[in-house]
């Protein structure tokens, strides 16, 4: 059974940093692209970042480019999101999601999400 | 402002059929496959449709998808109260090099 478990969320002041983790199990983690998607309170889904099977191939939404860094440790089956220079508008539930094989735009498994609150 | 445009809400009676539209452009829907997601209140999104019209294992055939040009449509037949949720379309945008989503459509089963 595929499982994705996010952690690392919490309350952080504007300008601060946070690192999210997503522990994966139930599939060959190193073989799949992974994404981060966020959802601000009461709002829709916003894609944040994605990585192919290695961290050398990554993409970012314009809203986080230069501030967030996606990475993965295939030996630990874990996906990360390093978030720096956080802003109030980064407040959201952050989901990690597994990409379906051969369909980069299809996210077939999602974690339960971790809440990040940026506030003073 | 989402890259993909969906109606904010749709509604229909139990047992009826509803469609949800998703409009994009040549750099996204016109260039890539479309996925659809269902998000029940307080839960993570769930993949309903991928590759425009394919259903993952376990998704009932009451859910269907189609694509024509730069638009896509999700259809749901035999509506049930349990189908009340937010529905999102998504695809890859080659100009943005990003996954893009629609703004979401809230389905109410009256």
PDB file of C-alpha atoms in Angstrom:
ATOM      1  CA  UNK A   1       0.000   0.000   0.000  1.00  0.00           C
ATOM      2  CA  UNK A   2       1.371   3.388  -1.009  1.00  0.00           C
ATOM      3  CA  UNK A   3       1.762   5.757   1.930  1.00  0.00           C
ATOM      4  CA  UNK A   4       3.020   9.321   2.029  1.00  0.00           C
ATOM      5  CA  UNK A   5       3.523  10.968   5.393  1.00  0.00           C
ATOM      6  CA  UNK A   6       4.387  14.661   5.569  1.00  0.00           C
ATOM      7  CA  UNK A   7       5.956  16.308   8.593  1.00  0.00           C
ATOM      8  CA  UNK A   8       7.735  19.500   9.547  1.00  0.00           C
ATOM      9  CA  UNK A   9       4.908  21.993   9.361  1.00  0.00           C
ATOM     10  CA  UNK A  10       4.237  24.554  12.045  1.00  0.00           C
ATOM     11  CA  UNK A  11       4.161  28.231  12.921  1.00  0.00           C
ATOM     12  CA  UNK A  12       7.019  30.373  11.613  1.00  0.00           C
ATOM     13  CA  UNK A  13       7.603  34.108  11.506  1.00  0.00           C
ATOM     14  CA  UNK A  14       7.755  36.009   8.209  1.00  0.00           C
ATOM     15  CA  UNK A  15      11.244  35.750   6.785  1.00  0.00           C
ATOM     16  CA  UNK A  16      11.866  32.475   8.560  1.00  0.00           C
ATOM     17  CA  UNK A  17      12.639  29.013   7.256  1.00  0.00           C
ATOM     18  CA  UNK A  18      11.111  25.571   7.513  1.00  0.00           C
ATOM     19  CA  UNK A  19      11.910  22.163   6.047  1.00  0.00           C
ATOM     20  CA  UNK A  20       9.124  19.777   5.191  1.00  0.00           C
ATOM     21  CA  UNK A  21       9.655  16.049   4.841  1.00  0.00           C
ATOM     22  CA  UNK A  22       7.578  13.396   3.125  1.00  0.00           C
ATOM     23  CA  UNK A  23       8.296   9.778   4.045  1.00  0.00           C
ATOM     24  CA  UNK A  24       7.229   7.386   1.297  1.00  0.00           C
ATOM     25  CA  UNK A  25       6.520   3.667   1.464  1.00  0.00           C
ATOM     26  CA  UNK A  26       4.784   0.965  -0.517  1.00  0.00           C
ATOM     27  CA  UNK A  27       6.456   1.689  -3.866  1.00  0.00           C
ATOM     28  CA  UNK A  28       9.931   2.022  -5.401  1.00  0.00           C
ATOM     29  CA  UNK A  29      10.449   5.650  -4.426  1.00  0.00           C
ATOM     30  CA  UNK A  30      13.544   6.189  -6.580  1.00  0.00           C
ATOM     31  CA  UNK A  31      11.614   5.318  -9.750  1.00  0.00           C
ATOM     32  CA  UNK A  32       8.963   8.000  -9.499  1.00  0.00           C
ATOM     33  CA  UNK A  33       8.712  11.743  -9.840  1.00  0.00           C
ATOM     34  CA  UNK A  34       7.319  13.541  -6.807  1.00  0.00           C
ATOM     35  CA  UNK A  35       5.604  16.877  -6.338  1.00  0.00           C
ATOM     36  CA  UNK A  36       4.648  19.334  -3.613  1.00  0.00           C
ATOM     37  CA  UNK A  37       1.203  20.956  -3.857  1.00  0.00           C
ATOM     38  CA  UNK A  38      -0.227  23.453  -1.394  1.00  0.00           C
ATOM     39  CA  UNK A  39      -3.667  24.718  -0.482  1.00  0.00           C
ATOM     40  CA  UNK A  40      -4.193  27.996   1.343  1.00  0.00           C
ATOM     41  CA  UNK A  41      -7.113  28.077   3.797  1.00  0.00           C
ATOM     42  CA  UNK A  42     -10.375  28.065   1.863  1.00  0.00           C
ATOM     43  CA  UNK A  43      -8.570  28.224  -1.490  1.00  0.00           C
ATOM     44  CA  UNK A  44      -7.802  25.889  -4.372  1.00  0.00           C
ATOM     45  CA  UNK A  45      -4.820  23.713  -5.149  1.00  0.00           C
ATOM     46  CA  UNK A  46      -1.527  25.360  -6.109  1.00  0.00           C
ATOM     47  CA  UNK A  47       1.368  23.324  -7.466  1.00  0.00           C
ATOM     48  CA  UNK A  48       4.620  24.276  -5.747  1.00  0.00           C
ATOM     49  CA  UNK A  49       7.442  22.122  -7.067  1.00  0.00           C
ATOM     50  CA  UNK A  50       8.313  18.811  -8.634  1.00  0.00           C
ATOM     51  CA  UNK A  51      11.296  16.551  -9.114  1.00  0.00           C
ATOM     52  CA  UNK A  52      11.855  13.640 -11.458  1.00  0.00           C
ATOM     53  CA  UNK A  53      13.567  10.531 -10.172  1.00  0.00           C
ATOM     54  CA  UNK A  54      16.661  12.532  -9.316  1.00  0.00           C
ATOM     55  CA  UNK A  55      17.032  15.994  -7.870  1.00  0.00           C
ATOM     56  CA  UNK A  56      18.876  17.160 -10.976  1.00  0.00           C
ATOM     57  CA  UNK A  57      15.566  17.661 -12.775  1.00  0.00           C
ATOM     58  CA  UNK A  58      13.369  20.022 -10.792  1.00  0.00           C
ATOM     59  CA  UNK A  59      10.662  22.589 -11.467  1.00  0.00           C
ATOM     60  CA  UNK A  60       9.188  25.385  -9.363  1.00  0.00           C
ATOM     61  CA  UNK A  61       6.167  27.644  -9.422  1.00  0.00           C
ATOM     62  CA  UNK A  62       7.102  31.269 -10.044  1.00  0.00           C
ATOM     63  CA  UNK A  63       5.664  32.156  -6.626  1.00  0.00           C
ATOM     64  CA  UNK A  64       8.349  30.143  -4.806  1.00  0.00           C
ATOM     65  CA  UNK A  65      11.262  30.171  -7.248  1.00  0.00           C
ATOM     66  CA  UNK A  66      14.463  31.266  -5.528  1.00  0.00           C
ATOM     67  CA  UNK A  67      12.993  30.719  -2.049  1.00  0.00           C
ATOM     68  CA  UNK A  68      12.045  27.030  -1.983  1.00  0.00           C
ATOM     69  CA  UNK A  69      14.220  24.025  -2.812  1.00  0.00           C
ATOM     70  CA  UNK A  70      12.939  20.535  -3.479  1.00  0.00           C
ATOM     71  CA  UNK A  71      15.193  17.570  -2.884  1.00  0.00           C
ATOM     72  CA  UNK A  72      14.989  13.860  -2.309  1.00  0.00           C
ATOM     73  CA  UNK A  73      16.992  11.153  -0.591  1.00  0.00           C
ATOM     74  CA  UNK A  74      16.267   7.954  -2.441  1.00  0.00           C
ATOM     75  CA  UNK A  75      18.192   5.935   0.142  1.00  0.00           C
ATOM     76  CA  UNK A  76      15.741   7.128   2.806  1.00  0.00           C
ATOM     77  CA  UNK A  77      12.634   7.150   0.586  1.00  0.00           C
ATOM     78  CA  UNK A  78      12.074  10.750   1.591  1.00  0.00           C
ATOM     79  CA  UNK A  79      11.132  13.931  -0.252  1.00  0.00           C
ATOM     80  CA  UNK A  80      11.974  17.344   1.162  1.00  0.00           C
ATOM     81  CA  UNK A  81      10.956  20.952   0.684  1.00  0.00           C
ATOM     82  CA  UNK A  82      13.269  23.591   2.112  1.00  0.00           C
ATOM     83  CA  UNK A  83      11.338  26.828   2.469  1.00  0.00           C
ATOM     84  CA  UNK A  84      13.227  30.066   3.068  1.00  0.00           C
ATOM     85  CA  UNK A  85      12.176  33.723   3.240  1.00  0.00           C
ATOM     86  CA  UNK A  86       8.666  32.661   4.127  1.00  0.00           C
ATOM     87  CA  UNK A  87       5.796  35.068   3.590  1.00  0.00           C
ATOM     88  CA  UNK A  88       2.266  35.256   4.943  1.00  0.00           C
ATOM     89  CA  UNK A  89       0.972  34.118   1.554  1.00  0.00           C
ATOM     90  CA  UNK A  90       2.889  30.849   1.945  1.00  0.00           C
ATOM     91  CA  UNK A  91       0.450  29.840   4.698  1.00  0.00           C
ATOM     92  CA  UNK A  92      -1.167  26.638   3.500  1.00  0.00           C
ATOM     93  CA  UNK A  93      -1.510  22.918   3.890  1.00  0.00           C
ATOM     94  CA  UNK A  94       1.377  21.354   1.992  1.00  0.00           C
ATOM     95  CA  UNK A  95       0.814  17.987   0.337  1.00  0.00           C
ATOM     96  CA  UNK A  96       3.396  15.713  -1.184  1.00  0.00           C
ATOM     97  CA  UNK A  97       2.123  13.710  -4.099  1.00  0.00           C
ATOM     98  CA  UNK A  98       3.461  10.825  -6.144  1.00  0.00           C
ATOM     99  CA  UNK A  99       3.447  11.185  -9.909  1.00  0.00           C
ATOM    100  CA  UNK A 100       1.886   8.421 -11.954  1.00  0.00           C
ATOM    101  CA  UNK A 101       4.312   6.548 -14.175  1.00  0.00           C
ATOM    102  CA  UNK A 102       4.465   8.056 -17.687  1.00  0.00           C
ATOM    103  CA  UNK A 103       2.012  10.834 -16.824  1.00  0.00           C
ATOM    104  CA  UNK A 104       3.918  13.710 -15.174  1.00  0.00           C
ATOM    105  CA  UNK A 105       0.748  15.750 -14.746  1.00  0.00           C
ATOM    106  CA  UNK A 106      -1.159  12.977 -12.942  1.00  0.00           C
ATOM    107  CA  UNK A 107      -0.700  12.761  -9.166  1.00  0.00           C
ATOM    108  CA  UNK A 108      -1.993   9.370  -8.130  1.00  0.00           C
ATOM    109  CA  UNK A 109      -1.233   9.321  -4.410  1.00  0.00           C
ATOM    110  CA  UNK A 110      -1.296  12.180  -1.907  1.00  0.00           C
ATOM    111  CA  UNK A 111      -0.238  12.509   1.693  1.00  0.00           C
ATOM    112  CA  UNK A 112      -2.531  13.855   4.377  1.00  0.00           C
ATOM    113  CA  UNK A 113      -0.802  17.241   4.348  1.00  0.00           C
ATOM    114  CA  UNK A 114       1.086  19.349   6.860  1.00  0.00           C
ATOM    115  CA  UNK A 115       0.024  22.857   7.833  1.00  0.00           C
ATOM    116  CA  UNK A 116       2.468  25.735   7.526  1.00  0.00           C
ATOM    117  CA  UNK A 117       1.449  29.012   9.137  1.00  0.00           C
ATOM    118  CA  UNK A 118       3.533  32.118   8.513  1.00  0.00           C
ATOM    119  CA  UNK A 119       2.646  34.786  11.025  1.00  0.00           C
ATOM    120  CA  UNK A 120       4.216  37.100  13.559  1.00  0.00           C
TER     121      UNK A 120
ATOM    122  CA  UNK B   1      -6.258  33.744 -11.046  1.00  0.00           C
ATOM    123  CA  UNK B   2      -5.843  30.117 -12.127  1.00  0.00           C
ATOM    124  CA  UNK B   3      -4.325  29.152 -15.460  1.00  0.00           C
ATOM    125  CA  UNK B   4      -7.196  26.727 -16.064  1.00  0.00           C
ATOM    126  CA  UNK B   5     -10.775  28.012 -15.804  1.00  0.00           C
ATOM    127  CA  UNK B   6     -13.514  26.051 -14.084  1.00  0.00           C
ATOM    128  CA  UNK B   7     -17.012  27.119 -13.016  1.00  0.00           C
ATOM    129  CA  UNK B   8     -17.049  27.900  -9.273  1.00  0.00           C
ATOM    130  CA  UNK B   9     -20.023  25.674  -8.602  1.00  0.00           C
ATOM    131  CA  UNK B  10     -22.442  23.194 -10.146  1.00  0.00           C
ATOM    132  CA  UNK B  11     -25.415  21.403  -8.705  1.00  0.00           C
ATOM    133  CA  UNK B  12     -27.808  18.620  -9.598  1.00  0.00           C
ATOM    134  CA  UNK B  13     -30.230  16.238  -7.955  1.00  0.00           C
ATOM    135  CA  UNK B  14     -29.360  12.714  -6.793  1.00  0.00           C
ATOM    136  CA  UNK B  15     -29.366  10.242  -9.663  1.00  0.00           C
ATOM    137  CA  UNK B  16     -28.848  12.952 -12.264  1.00  0.00           C
ATOM    138  CA  UNK B  17     -25.796  13.746 -14.388  1.00  0.00           C
ATOM    139  CA  UNK B  18     -23.498  16.733 -14.141  1.00  0.00           C
ATOM    140  CA  UNK B  19     -20.582  17.994 -16.185  1.00  0.00           C
ATOM    141  CA  UNK B  20     -17.722  20.228 -15.089  1.00  0.00           C
ATOM    142  CA  UNK B  21     -15.734  22.133 -17.681  1.00  0.00           C
ATOM    143  CA  UNK B  22     -12.065  23.075 -17.666  1.00  0.00           C
ATOM    144  CA  UNK B  23     -10.761  25.598 -20.160  1.00  0.00           C
ATOM    145  CA  UNK B  24      -7.126  26.228 -20.938  1.00  0.00           C
ATOM    146  CA  UNK B  25      -4.842  27.101 -23.820  1.00  0.00           C
ATOM    147  CA  UNK B  26      -2.531  25.594 -26.411  1.00  0.00           C
ATOM    148  CA  UNK B  27       0.366  25.531 -23.954  1.00  0.00           C
ATOM    149  CA  UNK B  28      -1.446  23.412 -21.391  1.00  0.00           C
ATOM    150  CA  UNK B  29      -4.614  21.431 -22.205  1.00  0.00           C
ATOM    151  CA  UNK B  30      -3.936  21.693 -25.921  1.00  0.00           C
ATOM    152  CA  UNK B  31      -0.486  20.227 -25.403  1.00  0.00           C
ATOM    153  CA  UNK B  32      -0.808  17.692 -22.572  1.00  0.00           C
ATOM    154  CA  UNK B  33      -2.975  15.161 -20.830  1.00  0.00           C
ATOM    155  CA  UNK B  34      -5.640  16.293 -18.358  1.00  0.00           C
ATOM    156  CA  UNK B  35      -6.247  14.883 -14.890  1.00  0.00           C
ATOM    157  CA  UNK B  36      -9.202  15.367 -12.572  1.00  0.00           C
ATOM    158  CA  UNK B  37      -9.202  15.253  -8.773  1.00  0.00           C
ATOM    159  CA  UNK B  38     -11.911  14.972  -6.154  1.00  0.00           C
ATOM    160  CA  UNK B  39     -11.412  16.597  -2.767  1.00  0.00           C
ATOM    161  CA  UNK B  40     -13.913  15.753  -0.067  1.00  0.00           C
ATOM    162  CA  UNK B  41     -14.128  18.243   2.781  1.00  0.00           C
ATOM    163  CA  UNK B  42     -11.122  18.026   5.066  1.00  0.00           C
ATOM    164  CA  UNK B  43      -9.297  15.384   3.049  1.00  0.00           C
ATOM    165  CA  UNK B  44      -6.477  15.225   0.524  1.00  0.00           C
ATOM    166  CA  UNK B  45      -7.286  15.288  -3.190  1.00  0.00           C
ATOM    167  CA  UNK B  46      -7.886  11.971  -4.936  1.00  0.00           C
ATOM    168  CA  UNK B  47      -7.105  11.199  -8.570  1.00  0.00           C
ATOM    169  CA  UNK B  48     -10.299  10.466 -10.523  1.00  0.00           C
ATOM    170  CA  UNK B  49      -9.208  10.700 -14.167  1.00  0.00           C
ATOM    171  CA  UNK B  50      -5.817  10.725 -15.892  1.00  0.00           C
ATOM    172  CA  UNK B  51      -4.737  10.876 -19.538  1.00  0.00           C
ATOM    173  CA  UNK B  52      -7.950  12.788 -20.314  1.00  0.00           C
ATOM    174  CA  UNK B  53     -10.330   9.859 -19.925  1.00  0.00           C
ATOM    175  CA  UNK B  54      -8.744   6.967 -18.021  1.00  0.00           C
ATOM    176  CA  UNK B  55      -9.842   5.929 -14.536  1.00  0.00           C
ATOM    177  CA  UNK B  56      -7.407   4.600 -11.916  1.00  0.00           C
ATOM    178  CA  UNK B  57      -8.261   1.292 -10.359  1.00  0.00           C
ATOM    179  CA  UNK B  58     -11.175   1.611  -7.953  1.00  0.00           C
ATOM    180  CA  UNK B  59     -12.782   4.660  -9.516  1.00  0.00           C
ATOM    181  CA  UNK B  60     -16.341   3.805 -10.604  1.00  0.00           C
ATOM    182  CA  UNK B  61     -17.368   4.228 -14.228  1.00  0.00           C
ATOM    183  CA  UNK B  62     -19.872   6.874 -13.150  1.00  0.00           C
ATOM    184  CA  UNK B  63     -16.907   9.217 -13.544  1.00  0.00           C
ATOM    185  CA  UNK B  64     -15.726  10.009 -17.073  1.00  0.00           C
ATOM    186  CA  UNK B  65     -13.440  12.487 -18.756  1.00  0.00           C
ATOM    187  CA  UNK B  66     -13.042  13.944 -22.209  1.00  0.00           C
ATOM    188  CA  UNK B  67     -10.874  16.489 -23.956  1.00  0.00           C
ATOM    189  CA  UNK B  68     -11.311  18.523 -27.106  1.00  0.00           C
ATOM    190  CA  UNK B  69      -8.781  21.090 -28.219  1.00  0.00           C
ATOM    191  CA  UNK B  70      -8.011  23.347 -25.275  1.00  0.00           C
ATOM    192  CA  UNK B  71     -10.937  22.258 -23.093  1.00  0.00           C
ATOM    193  CA  UNK B  72     -11.719  19.240 -20.972  1.00  0.00           C
ATOM    194  CA  UNK B  73     -14.846  17.971 -19.261  1.00  0.00           C
ATOM    195  CA  UNK B  74     -15.524  15.777 -16.253  1.00  0.00           C
ATOM    196  CA  UNK B  75     -18.829  13.928 -16.246  1.00  0.00           C
ATOM    197  CA  UNK B  76     -20.493  12.311 -13.271  1.00  0.00           C
ATOM    198  CA  UNK B  77     -23.618  10.182 -13.695  1.00  0.00           C
ATOM    199  CA  UNK B  78     -25.927   8.684 -11.097  1.00  0.00           C
ATOM    200  CA  UNK B  79     -25.094  11.445  -8.626  1.00  0.00           C
ATOM    201  CA  UNK B  80     -24.893  10.475  -4.973  1.00  0.00           C
ATOM    202  CA  UNK B  81     -24.751  12.690  -1.900  1.00  0.00           C
ATOM    203  CA  UNK B  82     -21.280  11.285  -1.301  1.00  0.00           C
ATOM    204  CA  UNK B  83     -20.134  12.942  -4.526  1.00  0.00           C
ATOM    205  CA  UNK B  84     -20.424  16.360  -2.908  1.00  0.00           C
ATOM    206  CA  UNK B  85     -16.880  17.682  -3.080  1.00  0.00           C
ATOM    207  CA  UNK B  86     -14.545  20.089  -4.792  1.00  0.00           C
ATOM    208  CA  UNK B  87     -13.299  18.968  -8.201  1.00  0.00           C
ATOM    209  CA  UNK B  88     -10.084  20.163  -9.830  1.00  0.00           C
ATOM    210  CA  UNK B  89      -8.643  19.740 -13.298  1.00  0.00           C
ATOM    211  CA  UNK B  90      -4.896  19.699 -13.783  1.00  0.00           C
ATOM    212  CA  UNK B  91      -2.332  19.420 -16.530  1.00  0.00           C
ATOM    213  CA  UNK B  92       1.223  20.348 -17.506  1.00  0.00           C
ATOM    214  CA  UNK B  93       1.890  23.778 -18.962  1.00  0.00           C
ATOM    215  CA  UNK B  94       4.815  23.714 -21.362  1.00  0.00           C
ATOM    216  CA  UNK B  95       5.282  27.486 -21.354  1.00  0.00           C
ATOM    217  CA  UNK B  96       5.421  27.712 -17.570  1.00  0.00           C
ATOM    218  CA  UNK B  97       7.186  24.346 -17.122  1.00  0.00           C
ATOM    219  CA  UNK B  98       4.741  23.758 -14.321  1.00  0.00           C
ATOM    220  CA  UNK B  99       1.793  21.658 -13.292  1.00  0.00           C
ATOM    221  CA  UNK B 100      -1.299  23.872 -13.363  1.00  0.00           C
ATOM    222  CA  UNK B 101      -4.698  23.417 -11.750  1.00  0.00           C
ATOM    223  CA  UNK B 102      -8.097  24.897 -12.270  1.00  0.00           C
ATOM    224  CA  UNK B 103      -9.602  26.996  -9.514  1.00  0.00           C
ATOM    225  CA  UNK B 104     -11.895  24.168  -8.478  1.00  0.00           C
ATOM    226  CA  UNK B 105     -15.618  23.499  -8.798  1.00  0.00           C
ATOM    227  CA  UNK B 106     -17.841  22.826  -5.818  1.00  0.00           C
ATOM    228  CA  UNK B 107     -20.408  20.151  -6.572  1.00  0.00           C
ATOM    229  CA  UNK B 108     -23.645  20.242  -4.598  1.00  0.00           C
ATOM    230  CA  UNK B 109     -26.010  17.297  -4.809  1.00  0.00           C
ATOM    231  CA  UNK B 110     -29.389  18.791  -3.945  1.00  0.00           C
TER     232      UNK B 110
END
